[in-house]
Structure formats: C-alpha cells, structure tokens
Amino acid sequence: MEQNKYIYEYPRPAVTTDCVIFGFDGGELKVLLIERGIEPYKDYWALPGGFINMDEDAETCARRKLRDETALENIFIEQLFTFSNVDRDPRHRVISIAYYALVKLSDYHAQAGTGANNVKWFPLSEVPSLAFDHAGILETARQRLKGKIKYQPIGFELLPEKFTLPELHKLYEIILGISIDRRNFRKKMLGFNLLIDHNELVKGAPNRAAKLYSFNRQKYEELSKNGFYFDCEHI
Amino acid sequence: MEQNKYIYEYPRPAVTTDCVIFGFDGGELKVLLIERGIEPYKDYWALPGGFINMDEDAETCARRKLRDETALENIFIEQLFTFSNVDRDPRHRVISIAYYALVKLSDYHAQAGTGANNVKWFPLSEVPSLAFDHAGILETARQRLKGKIKYQPIGFELLPEKFTLPELHKLYEIILGISIDRRNFRKKMLGFNLLIDHNELVKGAPNRAAKLYSFNRQKYEELSKNGFYFDCEHI
DNA sequence: TATATTTGCGTAATTACTACGCAAATTAAA
DNA sequence: TTTAATTTGCGTAGTAATTACGCAAATATA
C-alpha cells in the first residue's frame, strides 16, 4: 500500500475513540482493559479504542473497536467527553472522543477479539497504571456513572435480564459509594412501578431466596415521553 | 504560504469547535450567531467556531474563536457534545467538538470581533435556518441547559452580578418552560443560604422595588466539596 | 428441631413540597 | 391627597416524600 497519501492544506489532529466498559459481578465494579502490544506504552493496559474511519461516525467507530478488540456487541454505549490535551499522546496530536459502556457480565463474557491482544476485567480498586491519559478518562466515566444512575435507569444495563432487589441494591451502594437502607431502597424502586415481578425465586441461595424481577423498559420509554423522571436523588 | 504541506499516512478528519452562546435579557433566552461570509452556507447564520490549532486544546480553541468572532472573554463555557456525522459538512469530513457558554447580557454587549462578520443576538423563538447541523447543536445545548439548571447553579451565569429574586424566578420559568409558584421558588432559593442579601433595592421599578441579591459562589464551592447538592428538581 | 441469615412488609416521626392568603411597598390615576 | 393597581415578601395549612427502624417469613445448616 502506498504510504503518505493524504495531503492537507492545514495540519489536522488524528482522531480516535476510546471506551470505558463497566461490568458488575455482584460484588464490585469492573472495567475491561486490553494490553497494548505496540509502542507507545507497549505492555501497558489501556481502554479499547482506535482511529476513526472517514466513513463512520464516532459511535460507530467505538462500537467497531469494541467488537474487534473485545467481541462485545449490542451493548449500552454513550458519549462521555472529548479529550484534547495537546500532549496526551507522545507521538503526535491525537484527540479522543471517549465513550462509556455498560455490560451484563452474566450474559457476555468478553474475550479477546480479532485484535488478538490480551483482554481482562479489572476491579476498579485494582486497575494498573494505564496508557496515555486513560486513567483520567476512566475517572471521568466513573463520575458520570455515579451521577447518572441517580436520574436514569442505567443500572439495569449492568445486571442480568432477571435480577433480585438485593442485587440492585448492592449495585447502587457500590456505584454511589454509600450505604443505603435496604427496606427504603426496595420501597423506592418498587414505587416506580417499573419492575416486572416474575413470581420466581432465585435458585441456590444459602438462605431465604429472593424474588426475580426484570426492568420494564417499554413502560419506562412511554412514561419518559410524558415527563416521567426516574428520580433516585434521595434514595 | 506554501500549500498542501501536511501529509499523513492515513486520512484524518478536520476538527473544529462550535459554541452555543446563551444570553438572557430579562424576558427571553437569546443565542449569539454570526453571519457566514464564505461558502459553504454563505450568508447563513451559524454558531461561532472554527478549526482547532495543533498547539491548543478544544476549550482553548472555543474561547479563542469566541474572542475573535464575538469579542467575548472570561465567560462560563462547558463542553457539550462532539458531533461527528459523516455528512455534516458538504466539503469534507469535519468533526465538531461543541461547547455551550452562558453570558451576562448586562455586562458584556457582544459585538463583531476581528472576524468582521455580522454578529447578532437572536431570541430562541426567532432563530433563522442555520448552517451545517448547527440547529441540532443548538437544540442539544438547550436540552443540556434545561437539565443542568436543576442541579447546578448555572442560572446565575446568565444574570448580572446583582439580581432580584423575581428575575431569577423568571429565568427558571423560561429555561424550564413551566410556570413556578413565585413564593415557593423564593423559599427554595433562599433556603440554600447561598444568596447574599445586599439590603439594597433595585431602582426605577414601576411598583414595589425588589431586593438585590448576589450568588455566594465561594460558599457554594465549599459546600460542594462536602457533598452539598444544589437540588432544584422539585421547584 | 433449633439457629443463623436474609428477604419482604409495615409503621411512626421527620422533612420537604404544594397551594394558597395577605400585608407592605410603590407608582399611576382619580 | 386619596384611591386603585401592581408587585414584592412573608406566612401557614394540607399533602406527599423520606428516614429510621421493628419484625415476621423463608430457607440452608448445625
């Protein structure tokens, strides 16, 4: 392939997307990282991502890199922030449009994609030193998740289709970093009338089994149109 | 100057910033637009903005274009969203990192900067057909402002240093697009203990004069550190 | 069968929100 | 000068939401 083909009148930064992928295993929040095989930051762990193509928008690029590098598809993804520090890449000027994604760990077990790089889930408390400014991007995503879970039902994206109220409760405690009264949390969540009761108990519990629920996404969409607000500010 | 100087191995999109500048004149929300002097979209109105330099980050670029095109400096500005549709510019691939800014119309009277283009405040109800996808960017900014004013004290950025409670009340009604009980609004706002009472009345009122207040930014910053939340969700 | 543990429901006390009434201040009209 | 009209500022009662718990039901294990 011919090199140095693209010529412009003015200098242009390179543009990439990077994605912070959160997962929840019932105990703690995890983030999916890939091990870099090339310089710069060779052997460092990094967020999945890469250069944008000329015929795709940023979200399409983020989803493509996710598929190629982690084999994840059809997951919740949302634009986070665009990082544009002049020195964020030691090679040359690179601007990164960052996304964050939420994955049901139970459904998808991410593995190395065609990229053939090492892929691994890290608990947030054990994230290693990251490449580029990815530590900052991760922290921004964490704050966004913490802020957004209070007024949008995105927590369900991290749980299996059917989940129990104690699981949902634990998830909120972990993400918000506070302890929440179990009984008041239950009342609040059930009060939205957005949980479908499957009249089915979780199996294999070492004590009283919890009931299984699922989130009524369709009803939520409808209510949202009429101004409904999923308000978990005071939980 | 030599042309076609910049050569890259892979194609790169051009990167711009665009800025939605909101102002409030006591009666309605306005947005500052500039008239394009060149193709494409010659003679259309557009958001101030332009191509990013290689030695500046996106916010610096947005502030530079603001200064050059509208003579506005040192105003509230915040990243909004990055727009990356493949066809958003008819000439070539352009990605825009959009910002929104809030201006005290009383303090600064924006005028054409060195750009020498026509600059004008438009009420939101009278915005003409805009260049590129700027109508979409404006709508995104409007939604962001509406959402954010409920939990961050950004409304004050649109008012003069000293303002009255009726003015603040009107601003919230306009931005949220609802009518709010005057007396409950007053109680809520004063309840935060973040307004400094100047024991001074506004002059030239055609009836009972309202008291002047200013926002205690310093106290807000301190409270924020300790988890204080400016909650205007139920107003 | 008793024990430990967790789930699920309920209730009282407190706090916040909503919907108003009304007096005080001020200008314009009578 | 008085009256009317308008707007500001404060208060209060009724309702709804939040907080802080108590306790019985369910279930595996001892």
Coordinates of C-alpha atoms (C1' of nucleotides) in Angstrom, one line a residue:
Chain A
M1 CA 0.0 0.0 0.0
E2 CA 1.2 3.4 -0.9
Q3 CA 2.4 5.5 2.0
N4 CA 2.0 9.2 2.9
K5 CA -1.0 9.5 0.7
Y6 CA -3.1 12.0 2.5
I7 CA -2.3 15.7 2.0
Y8 CA -4.0 18.7 3.6
E9 CA -3.5 22.4 3.4
Y10 CA -3.6 22.8 7.2
P11 CA -2.4 20.4 9.9
R12 CA -5.0 18.0 11.3
P13 CA -5.0 16.1 14.6
A14 CA -5.6 12.4 14.5
V15 CA -9.0 11.4 15.9
T16 CA -9.6 8.2 18.0
T17 CA -12.4 6.8 20.1
D18 CA -11.8 5.1 23.5
C19 CA -14.3 3.3 25.6
V20 CA -14.6 2.7 29.3
I21 CA -16.5 -0.6 29.7
F22 CA -18.1 -1.2 33.1
G23 CA -19.2 -4.6 34.3
F24 CA -20.7 -5.8 37.7
D25 CA -20.2 -9.2 39.1
G26 CA -22.4 -8.9 42.1
G27 CA -19.6 -7.8 44.3
E28 CA -17.7 -4.9 42.7
L29 CA -17.5 -2.8 39.6
K30 CA -15.0 -3.9 36.9
V31 CA -13.6 -2.3 33.9
L32 CA -12.4 -4.1 30.7
L33 CA -8.9 -3.3 29.6
I34 CA -6.7 -4.5 26.8
E35 CA -2.9 -5.0 26.9
R36 CA -1.1 -2.9 24.3
G37 CA 1.2 -4.9 22.0
I38 CA 2.9 -2.0 20.4
E39 CA 4.6 1.3 21.3
P40 CA 4.0 3.7 22.7
Y41 CA 3.0 2.3 26.1
K42 CA 3.8 -1.2 25.0
D43 CA 2.7 -3.8 27.6
Y44 CA 0.6 -1.2 29.4
W45 CA -3.1 -1.8 29.9
A46 CA -5.4 0.6 28.0
L47 CA -9.0 1.3 27.1
P48 CA -10.2 -0.3 23.9
G49 CA -10.3 2.1 21.1
G50 CA -8.6 3.3 17.9
F51 CA -8.6 5.6 15.0
I52 CA -11.8 6.7 13.4
N53 CA -12.5 5.8 9.7
M54 CA -13.6 8.5 7.3
D55 CA -16.9 6.8 6.6
E56 CA -18.1 6.2 10.2
D57 CA -19.3 8.5 12.9
A58 CA -17.7 8.3 16.4
E59 CA -20.2 6.0 18.0
T60 CA -19.9 3.6 15.1
C61 CA -16.2 3.6 15.5
A62 CA -16.4 3.0 19.2
R63 CA -18.7 0.0 18.6
R64 CA -16.5 -1.4 15.9
K65 CA -13.4 -1.2 18.1
L66 CA -15.4 -2.9 20.9
R67 CA -16.4 -5.7 18.6
D68 CA -12.9 -6.2 17.1
E69 CA -11.0 -5.9 20.4
T70 CA -13.3 -7.4 23.0
A71 CA -16.0 -9.3 20.9
L72 CA -18.7 -7.2 22.7
E73 CA -21.8 -6.2 20.6
N74 CA -25.1 -4.6 21.1
I75 CA -24.4 -3.1 24.5
F76 CA -25.3 0.2 26.1
I77 CA -22.9 2.9 25.0
E78 CA -22.9 6.6 25.4
Q79 CA -20.6 9.5 24.6
L80 CA -18.6 10.6 27.7
F81 CA -16.3 13.5 26.8
T82 CA -13.8 14.5 24.2
F83 CA -10.2 14.6 25.5
S84 CA -8.0 17.0 23.6
N85 CA -4.9 17.8 25.6
V86 CA -2.1 18.7 23.3
D87 CA 0.3 16.2 24.9
R88 CA -1.9 13.3 25.6
D89 CA -0.2 11.1 23.0
P90 CA 3.7 11.3 22.9
R91 CA 3.8 10.5 19.1
H92 CA 1.6 13.2 17.7
R93 CA -1.5 15.2 18.2
V94 CA -4.4 12.9 18.9
I95 CA -7.9 13.9 20.0
S96 CA -10.0 11.1 21.6
I97 CA -13.8 11.0 21.7
A98 CA -14.4 8.9 24.8
Y99 CA -17.4 6.7 25.4
Y100 CA -18.6 4.6 28.3
A101 CA -20.4 1.3 28.0
L102 CA -22.3 -0.9 30.4
V103 CA -22.2 -4.7 30.1
K104 CA -24.2 -7.5 31.7
L105 CA -21.3 -9.6 32.8
S106 CA -23.6 -12.7 33.1
D107 CA -24.7 -12.5 29.5
Y108 CA -21.5 -11.7 27.7
H109 CA -18.1 -13.0 28.7
A110 CA -15.8 -10.7 26.9
Q111 CA -12.8 -12.3 25.4
A112 CA -10.0 -11.2 23.1
G113 CA -11.4 -10.3 19.7
T114 CA -9.7 -10.4 16.3
G115 CA -7.2 -7.9 17.7
A116 CA -5.6 -10.9 19.5
N117 CA -4.5 -8.7 22.3
N118 CA -4.8 -9.7 26.0
V119 CA -8.2 -8.6 27.3
K120 CA -9.1 -8.6 31.0
W121 CA -11.6 -7.4 33.6
F122 CA -10.1 -5.4 36.4
P123 CA -11.9 -4.5 39.6
L124 CA -11.8 -0.7 39.9
S125 CA -9.7 -1.0 43.0
E126 CA -7.0 -3.0 41.2
V127 CA -6.7 -1.1 37.9
P128 CA -3.0 -0.9 36.9
S129 CA -1.2 2.1 35.6
L130 CA -2.8 2.9 32.3
A131 CA -1.5 4.1 28.9
F132 CA -1.9 7.7 27.8
D133 CA -4.5 9.8 29.8
H134 CA -6.7 6.7 30.2
A135 CA -6.7 6.9 34.0
G136 CA -8.3 10.3 33.7
I137 CA -10.9 9.1 31.2
L138 CA -11.7 6.2 33.5
E139 CA -12.2 8.5 36.4
T140 CA -14.4 10.8 34.3
A141 CA -16.5 7.8 33.4
R142 CA -16.8 6.7 37.0
Q143 CA -18.1 10.1 38.0
R144 CA -20.6 10.1 35.1
L145 CA -21.9 6.7 36.1
K146 CA -22.3 7.9 39.7
G147 CA -24.1 11.0 38.7
K148 CA -26.3 9.5 36.0
I149 CA -27.6 6.5 37.9
K150 CA -29.5 8.9 40.1
Y151 CA -31.8 10.0 37.4
Q152 CA -31.6 7.4 34.6
P153 CA -32.3 3.7 34.9
I154 CA -29.0 2.7 33.6
G155 CA -28.1 0.4 36.5
F156 CA -30.2 -2.4 34.8
E157 CA -27.7 -2.4 32.0
L158 CA -25.2 -3.9 34.4
L159 CA -27.5 -6.7 35.7
P160 CA -28.8 -9.8 34.0
E161 CA -32.2 -9.6 32.4
K162 CA -33.7 -11.1 35.6
F163 CA -32.3 -9.8 38.9
T164 CA -33.2 -9.5 42.5
L165 CA -33.8 -6.4 44.6
P166 CA -30.8 -7.2 46.9
E167 CA -28.6 -7.4 43.7
L168 CA -29.9 -4.0 42.5
H169 CA -29.5 -2.6 46.0
K170 CA -25.9 -3.7 46.2
L171 CA -25.2 -2.2 42.7
Y172 CA -26.4 1.2 43.8
E173 CA -24.4 1.0 47.0
I174 CA -21.2 0.2 45.1
I175 CA -21.7 2.8 42.4
L176 CA -22.7 5.6 44.7
G177 CA -20.2 4.6 47.4
I178 CA -22.7 4.9 50.2
S179 CA -24.8 2.5 52.2
I180 CA -28.5 2.7 51.5
D181 CA -31.2 1.3 53.8
R182 CA -32.3 -1.9 52.3
R183 CA -36.0 -1.5 53.0
N184 CA -36.3 2.1 51.8
F185 CA -34.5 1.2 48.7
R186 CA -36.9 -1.6 48.0
K187 CA -39.9 0.7 48.5
K188 CA -38.5 3.4 46.3
M189 CA -37.7 1.0 43.4
L190 CA -41.0 -0.8 43.6
G191 CA -42.7 2.6 43.8
F192 CA -41.7 3.4 40.3
N193 CA -43.9 0.5 39.1
L194 CA -41.3 -0.3 36.5
L195 CA -40.2 -3.7 37.8
I196 CA -41.9 -6.8 36.4
D197 CA -42.4 -9.4 39.2
H198 CA -41.7 -12.9 37.7
N199 CA -43.1 -14.7 40.8
E200 CA -40.0 -16.8 40.6
L201 CA -37.3 -17.3 43.2
V202 CA -33.6 -17.3 42.6
K203 CA -32.1 -20.8 43.0
G204 CA -29.2 -22.0 45.1
A205 CA -29.4 -19.3 47.8
P206 CA -27.9 -20.3 51.2
N207 CA -31.0 -18.8 52.9
R208 CA -34.3 -17.3 52.0
A209 CA -34.4 -16.9 48.3
A210 CA -35.0 -13.5 46.7
K211 CA -37.7 -12.9 44.1
L212 CA -36.7 -12.2 40.5
Y213 CA -37.6 -9.0 38.7
S214 CA -36.9 -7.5 35.3
F215 CA -36.9 -3.9 34.2
N216 CA -39.9 -2.8 32.2
R217 CA -38.0 -0.8 29.6
Q218 CA -41.1 -0.3 27.3
K219 CA -43.1 1.2 30.1
Y220 CA -40.2 3.4 31.1
E221 CA -39.9 4.8 27.5
E222 CA -43.6 5.6 27.4
L223 CA -43.6 7.3 30.8
S224 CA -40.5 9.3 29.8
K225 CA -42.3 10.8 26.9
N226 CA -44.9 12.2 29.3
G227 CA -42.3 13.8 31.5
F228 CA -41.7 11.0 34.0
Y229 CA -38.4 11.4 35.8
F230 CA -36.6 8.4 37.3
D231 CA -35.6 10.3 40.4
C232 CA -33.2 8.4 42.7
E233 CA -31.6 11.5 44.1
H234 CA -32.9 10.8 47.6
I235 CA -32.6 7.1 47.8
Chain B
M1 CA 2.4 30.5 2.2
E2 CA 3.1 27.1 0.7
Q3 CA 0.0 25.0 0.1
N4 CA -0.7 21.3 0.6
K5 CA 2.0 21.0 3.2
Y6 CA 0.6 18.5 5.6
I7 CA 1.0 14.8 4.7
Y8 CA -0.3 11.8 6.7
E9 CA -0.2 8.1 6.2
Y10 CA -3.9 7.7 6.9
P11 CA -6.8 10.1 6.2
R12 CA -7.7 12.5 9.0
P13 CA -11.0 14.4 9.6
A14 CA -10.7 18.1 10.2
V15 CA -11.6 19.1 13.7
T16 CA -13.5 22.3 14.7
T17 CA -15.1 23.7 17.8
D18 CA -18.5 25.4 17.8
C19 CA -20.1 27.3 20.6
V20 CA -23.7 27.9 21.6
I21 CA -23.8 31.2 23.5
F22 CA -26.9 31.8 25.6
G23 CA -27.9 35.2 27.0
F24 CA -30.9 36.4 29.0
D25 CA -32.4 39.9 28.7
G26 CA -35.0 39.5 31.4
G27 CA -37.6 38.4 29.0
E28 CA -36.3 35.6 26.9
L29 CA -33.3 33.4 26.1
K30 CA -31.2 34.5 23.3
V31 CA -28.4 32.9 21.3
L32 CA -25.5 34.7 19.6
L33 CA -25.0 33.9 16.0
I34 CA -22.6 35.1 13.3
E35 CA -23.4 35.5 9.6
R36 CA -21.1 33.5 7.4
G37 CA -19.2 35.4 4.8
I38 CA -18.0 32.5 2.7
E39 CA -19.1 29.2 1.2
P40 CA -20.5 26.8 2.1
Y41 CA -23.6 28.2 3.6
K42 CA -22.6 31.7 2.6
D43 CA -25.0 34.3 4.2
Y44 CA -26.4 31.7 6.6
W45 CA -26.3 32.3 10.3
A46 CA -24.1 29.9 12.2
L47 CA -22.6 29.2 15.6
P48 CA -19.2 30.9 16.3
G49 CA -16.4 28.4 15.9
G50 CA -13.6 27.2 13.7
F51 CA -10.7 24.8 13.1
I52 CA -8.6 23.8 16.0
N53 CA -4.9 24.6 16.1
M54 CA -2.3 22.0 16.8
D55 CA -1.0 23.7 19.9
E56 CA -4.3 24.3 21.7
D57 CA -6.9 22.0 23.3
A58 CA -10.5 22.2 22.4
E59 CA -11.7 24.6 25.1
T60 CA -8.8 27.0 24.3
C61 CA -9.9 26.9 20.7
A62 CA -13.5 27.5 21.6
R63 CA -12.5 30.5 23.8
R64 CA -10.2 31.9 21.1
K65 CA -12.9 31.8 18.4
L66 CA -15.3 33.4 20.9
R67 CA -12.9 36.2 21.5
D68 CA -12.0 36.7 17.8
E69 CA -15.6 36.5 16.4
T70 CA -17.7 37.9 19.2
A71 CA -15.2 39.8 21.5
L72 CA -16.5 37.8 24.5
E73 CA -13.9 36.8 27.1
N74 CA -13.8 35.1 30.5
I75 CA -17.3 33.7 30.3
F76 CA -18.8 30.4 31.5
I77 CA -18.1 27.7 29.0
E78 CA -18.5 23.9 29.1
Q79 CA -18.1 21.0 26.7
L80 CA -21.5 19.9 25.2
F81 CA -21.1 17.0 22.8
T82 CA -18.9 16.0 19.9
F83 CA -20.8 15.9 16.6
S84 CA -19.3 13.5 14.1
N85 CA -21.9 12.7 11.4
V86 CA -20.1 11.8 8.2
D87 CA -22.0 14.3 6.1
R88 CA -22.3 17.2 8.5
D89 CA -20.1 19.4 6.2
P90 CA -20.6 19.2 2.5
R91 CA -16.9 20.0 1.7
H92 CA -15.2 17.2 3.6
R93 CA -15.2 15.3 6.8
V94 CA -15.4 17.6 9.8
I95 CA -15.8 16.7 13.4
S96 CA -17.0 19.4 15.7
I97 CA -16.4 19.5 19.5
A98 CA -19.4 21.6 20.6
Y99 CA -19.4 23.9 23.7
Y100 CA -22.1 26.0 25.3
A101 CA -21.5 29.3 27.0
L102 CA -23.5 31.5 29.3
V103 CA -23.2 35.3 29.2
K104 CA -24.4 38.1 31.4
L105 CA -26.0 40.2 28.7
S106 CA -25.9 43.2 31.0
D107 CA -22.2 43.1 31.5
Y108 CA -20.9 42.2 28.0
H109 CA -22.5 43.6 24.9
A110 CA -21.1 41.3 22.3
Q111 CA -20.1 42.8 19.0
A112 CA -18.4 41.7 15.9
G113 CA -14.7 40.8 16.7
T114 CA -11.8 40.9 14.4
G115 CA -13.5 38.4 12.2
A116 CA -15.6 41.4 10.9
N117 CA -18.6 39.2 10.3
N118 CA -22.1 40.2 11.3
V119 CA -22.9 39.2 14.9
K120 CA -26.4 39.2 16.4
W121 CA -28.4 38.0 19.3
F122 CA -31.5 36.0 18.3
P123 CA -34.4 35.1 20.6
L124 CA -34.7 31.3 20.6
S125 CA -38.1 31.7 19.1
E126 CA -36.7 33.6 16.1
V127 CA -33.6 31.7 15.2
P128 CA -33.3 31.5 11.4
S129 CA -32.3 28.4 9.4
L130 CA -28.7 27.6 10.4
A131 CA -25.6 26.4 8.6
F132 CA -24.4 22.8 8.8
D133 CA -26.0 20.8 11.7
H134 CA -26.0 23.8 13.9
A135 CA -29.7 23.7 14.5
G136 CA -29.2 20.2 16.1
I137 CA -26.3 21.5 18.2
L138 CA -28.4 24.4 19.4
E139 CA -31.2 22.0 20.4
T140 CA -28.8 19.8 22.2
A141 CA -27.5 22.8 24.1
R142 CA -31.0 23.9 25.0
Q143 CA -31.7 20.5 26.5
R144 CA -28.5 20.5 28.4
L145 CA -29.2 23.9 29.9
K146 CA -32.7 22.8 30.9
G147 CA -31.4 19.6 32.5
K148 CA -28.4 21.1 34.2
I149 CA -30.1 24.1 35.8
K150 CA -31.9 21.7 38.1
Y151 CA -28.8 20.6 39.9
Q152 CA -26.1 23.1 39.3
P153 CA -26.3 26.9 40.0
I154 CA -25.5 27.9 36.4
G155 CA -28.5 30.2 36.1
F156 CA -26.5 32.9 37.8
E157 CA -24.1 33.0 34.9
L158 CA -26.9 34.5 32.8
L159 CA -27.8 37.2 35.3
P160 CA -25.9 40.4 36.4
E161 CA -23.8 40.2 39.5
K162 CA -26.6 41.7 41.5
F163 CA -30.1 40.4 40.6
T164 CA -33.5 40.1 42.2
L165 CA -35.5 37.0 43.1
P166 CA -38.2 37.9 40.6
E167 CA -35.6 38.0 37.9
L168 CA -34.1 34.6 38.9
H169 CA -37.7 33.2 39.1
K170 CA -38.4 34.4 35.5
L171 CA -35.2 32.9 34.3
Y172 CA -36.0 29.4 35.7
E173 CA -39.5 29.6 34.2
I174 CA -38.1 30.5 30.8
I175 CA -35.4 27.8 30.8
L176 CA -37.6 25.1 32.1
G177 CA -40.6 26.1 30.1
I178 CA -43.0 25.8 33.0
S179 CA -44.6 28.2 35.5
I180 CA -43.3 28.0 39.0
D181 CA -45.1 29.4 42.1
R182 CA -43.3 32.6 42.9
R183 CA -43.5 32.2 46.7
N184 CA -42.3 28.6 46.8
F185 CA -39.5 29.4 44.4
R186 CA -38.3 32.2 46.8
K187 CA -38.4 29.9 49.8
K188 CA -36.4 27.2 47.9
M189 CA -33.7 29.6 46.7
L190 CA -33.3 31.4 50.0
G191 CA -33.3 28.0 51.7
F192 CA -30.0 27.1 50.2
N193 CA -28.4 30.0 52.1
L194 CA -26.3 30.8 49.1
L195 CA -27.7 34.3 48.2
I196 CA -26.1 37.4 49.7
D197 CA -28.7 40.0 50.6
H198 CA -27.3 43.4 49.7
N199 CA -30.1 45.3 51.6
E200 CA -30.4 47.4 48.5
L201 CA -33.4 47.8 46.3
V202 CA -33.5 47.9 42.5
K203 CA -34.1 51.4 41.1
G204 CA -36.7 52.6 38.7
A205 CA -39.3 49.9 39.3
P206 CA -42.9 50.9 38.4
N207 CA -44.1 49.4 41.7
R208 CA -42.7 47.9 44.8
A209 CA -38.9 47.5 44.3
A210 CA -37.3 44.1 44.7
K211 CA -34.3 43.5 46.8
L212 CA -30.9 42.8 45.2
Y213 CA -29.0 39.6 45.8
S214 CA -25.8 38.0 44.6
F215 CA -24.8 34.4 44.4
N216 CA -22.2 33.3 47.0
R217 CA -20.0 31.3 44.7
Q218 CA -17.3 30.8 47.3
K219 CA -19.7 29.3 49.8
Y220 CA -21.1 27.0 47.1
E221 CA -17.7 25.7 46.2
E222 CA -17.0 24.8 49.8
L223 CA -20.4 23.2 50.4
S224 CA -19.9 21.2 47.1
K225 CA -16.7 19.6 48.5
N226 CA -18.7 18.3 51.4
G227 CA -21.3 16.7 49.2
F228 CA -23.8 19.6 49.1
Y229 CA -26.2 19.2 46.2
F230 CA -28.0 22.2 44.6
D231 CA -31.2 20.3 44.2
C232 CA -33.9 22.2 42.2
E233 CA -35.5 19.1 40.8
H234 CA -38.7 19.8 42.7
I235 CA -39.0 23.6 42.4
Chain C
dT1 C1' -35.8 -29.3 65.8
dA2 C1' -33.1 -25.1 66.7
dT3 C1' -30.0 -21.5 64.8
dA4 C1' -28.3 -18.2 61.7
dT5 C1' -29.1 -15.5 57.9
dT6 C1' -31.5 -13.0 54.6
dT7 C1' -35.8 -11.4 52.5
dG8 C1' -40.0 -8.9 52.4
dC9 C1' -43.5 -5.9 54.5
dG10 C1' -45.1 -2.4 57.7
dT11 C1' -45.3 1.9 60.7
dA12 C1' -44.2 6.2 63.1
dA13 C1' -41.5 10.5 63.0
dT14 C1' -39.5 13.8 60.4
dT15 C1' -38.8 16.6 56.5
dA16 C1' -39.9 18.6 52.1
dC17 C1' -43.2 20.2 48.8
dT18 C1' -47.6 22.4 47.2
dA19 C1' -51.2 25.6 47.2
dC20 C1' -52.6 29.4 48.7
dG21 C1' -53.8 34.0 51.7
dC22 C1' -52.5 38.6 52.8
dA23 C1' -49.9 42.7 54.2
dA24 C1' -46.2 46.0 52.7
dA25 C1' -44.3 49.0 49.2
dT26 C1' -44.6 51.7 45.3
dT27 C1' -46.4 54.2 41.1
dA28 C1' -50.2 56.0 38.5
dA29 C1' -54.8 57.5 38.2
dA30 C1' -58.8 59.9 40.3
Chain D
dT1 C1' -54.3 63.9 48.6
dT2 C1' -56.6 59.8 48.3
dT3 C1' -57.6 55.6 45.8
dA4 C1' -56.6 51.8 42.8
dA5 C1' -53.5 48.7 40.6
dT6 C1' -49.5 46.1 40.7
dT7 C1' -45.7 43.6 42.6
dT8 C1' -42.9 42.1 46.4
dG9 C1' -42.2 39.5 50.6
dC10 C1' -43.7 36.5 54.4
dG11 C1' -46.5 33.1 56.4
dT12 C1' -49.4 28.8 57.2
dA13 C1' -52.2 24.6 56.4
dG14 C1' -52.5 20.3 53.9
dT15 C1' -50.3 16.8 51.4
dA16 C1' -46.5 13.9 49.9
dA17 C1' -41.9 12.0 50.3
dT18 C1' -38.1 10.5 53.0
dT19 C1' -35.9 8.4 57.0
dA20 C1' -35.3 5.2 60.6
dC21 C1' -36.5 1.4 62.3
dG22 C1' -39.2 -3.3 64.1
dC23 C1' -40.4 -7.8 62.9
dA24 C1' -42.3 -12.0 60.7
dA25 C1' -41.4 -15.3 56.8
dA26 C1' -38.3 -18.3 54.3
dT27 C1' -34.5 -21.3 54.0
dA28 C1' -30.0 -23.8 54.5
dT29 C1' -27.1 -25.6 58.1
dA30 C1' -26.0 -27.3 62.7

